Amino acid sequence: GTQSYYRQACGVVVDLIKSKKFSGRALLLAGAPGTGKTALALAISQELGSKVPFCPMVGSEVYSTEVKKTEVLAEVFRRAIGKRCDKT
């Protein structure tokens, strides 16, 4: 069912990242509340380990601010890059 589809999708993402075909890119999961985005992100993050930065965020971070949405997303990605730099 749906769970196996999600597991398969996670596997594809993990394989792409591990094979460096997704190198230097970010993955943004979007969708309605309660659809499992956070669970998928955590599963992918755990599978990849600490070498791959993981910066969770929620929609309210983007939509409840006076700052442009693109600036909020850019800041999240900067945090992710900073985390990676801190660990090396």
Short mmCIF file of C-alpha atoms in Angstrom, two decimals:
data_model
loop_
_atom_site.label_atom_id
_atom_site.label_comp_id
_atom_site.label_asym_id
_atom_site.label_seq_id
_atom_site.Cartn_x
_atom_site.Cartn_y
_atom_site.Cartn_z
CA GLY A 1 0.00 0.00 0.00
CA THR A 2 0.97 3.57 0.66
CA GLN A 3 3.60 2.67 3.27
CA SER A 4 5.56 0.52 0.82
CA TYR A 5 5.42 3.33 -1.74
CA TYR A 6 6.88 5.74 0.82
CA ARG A 7 9.61 3.26 1.78
CA GLN A 8 10.48 2.81 -1.87
CA ALA A 9 10.62 6.59 -2.41
CA CYS A 10 12.90 6.98 0.63
CA GLY A 11 15.14 4.24 -0.74
CA VAL A 12 15.46 6.03 -4.07
CA VAL A 13 16.38 9.31 -2.37
CA VAL A 14 18.93 7.60 -0.10
CA ASP A 15 20.48 5.76 -3.06
CA LEU A 16 20.74 9.00 -5.08
CA ILE A 17 22.44 10.79 -2.20
CA LYS A 18 24.81 7.92 -1.37
CA SER A 19 25.82 7.58 -5.03
CA LYS A 20 26.51 11.35 -5.11
CA LYS A 21 24.01 11.88 -7.93
CA PHE A 22 22.13 14.28 -5.64
CA SER A 23 25.27 16.00 -4.40
CA GLY A 24 25.08 19.70 -3.57
CA ARG A 25 21.30 19.81 -3.67
CA ALA A 26 18.55 20.15 -1.11
CA LEU A 27 15.41 18.11 -0.69
CA LEU A 28 12.23 19.95 0.27
CA LEU A 29 9.16 17.86 1.13
CA ALA A 30 5.86 19.68 0.74
CA GLY A 31 2.29 18.57 1.26
CA ALA A 32 -0.79 18.70 3.43
CA PRO A 33 -0.48 18.32 7.21
CA GLY A 34 -0.43 14.77 8.52
CA THR A 35 0.78 13.11 5.33
CA GLY A 36 4.07 11.81 6.77
CA LYS A 37 6.58 14.37 5.50
CA THR A 38 8.37 14.61 8.84
CA ALA A 39 8.49 10.83 9.26
CA LEU A 40 9.96 10.46 5.76
CA ALA A 41 12.54 13.17 6.40
CA LEU A 42 13.59 11.60 9.69
CA ALA A 43 13.87 8.15 8.12
CA ILE A 44 16.03 9.50 5.29
CA SER A 45 18.16 11.46 7.75
CA GLN A 46 18.72 8.44 10.00
CA GLU A 47 19.63 6.26 7.04
CA LEU A 48 22.18 8.78 5.75
CA GLY A 49 23.79 9.54 9.10
CA SER A 50 25.39 12.68 10.45
CA LYS A 51 27.50 13.47 7.36
CA VAL A 52 24.41 14.73 5.55
CA PRO A 53 22.93 17.88 7.14
CA PHE A 54 19.30 17.72 8.26
CA CYS A 55 17.43 20.93 9.07
CA PRO A 56 13.77 20.36 9.84
CA MET A 57 11.32 23.20 9.42
CA VAL A 58 7.58 23.71 9.58
CA GLY A 59 5.28 25.66 7.30
CA SER A 60 4.62 28.28 9.96
CA GLU A 61 8.30 29.29 9.74
CA VAL A 62 7.68 30.28 6.14
CA TYR A 63 4.17 31.68 6.26
CA SER A 64 4.08 33.56 9.56
CA THR A 65 6.95 35.90 8.86
CA GLU A 66 7.27 39.36 7.38
CA VAL A 67 10.34 38.20 5.47
CA LYS A 68 10.00 36.89 1.92
CA LYS A 69 9.43 33.15 1.71
CA THR A 70 12.52 32.69 -0.43
CA GLU A 71 14.64 34.40 2.24
CA VAL A 72 13.30 32.06 4.92
CA LEU A 73 14.14 29.03 2.77
CA ALA A 74 17.58 30.45 1.96
CA GLU A 75 18.27 30.86 5.69
CA VAL A 76 17.30 27.23 6.36
CA PHE A 77 19.68 26.08 3.63
CA ARG A 78 22.43 28.32 5.06
CA ARG A 79 21.87 26.65 8.44
CA ALA A 80 22.22 23.24 6.79
CA ILE A 81 25.45 24.28 5.09
CA GLY A 82 26.73 25.70 8.38
CA LYS A 83 25.96 22.45 10.16
CA ARG A 84 27.95 20.56 7.56
CA CYS A 85 30.88 22.97 7.84
CA ASP A 86 30.84 22.71 11.64
CA LYS A 87 31.15 18.92 11.46
CA THR A 88 34.15 18.82 9.12
#
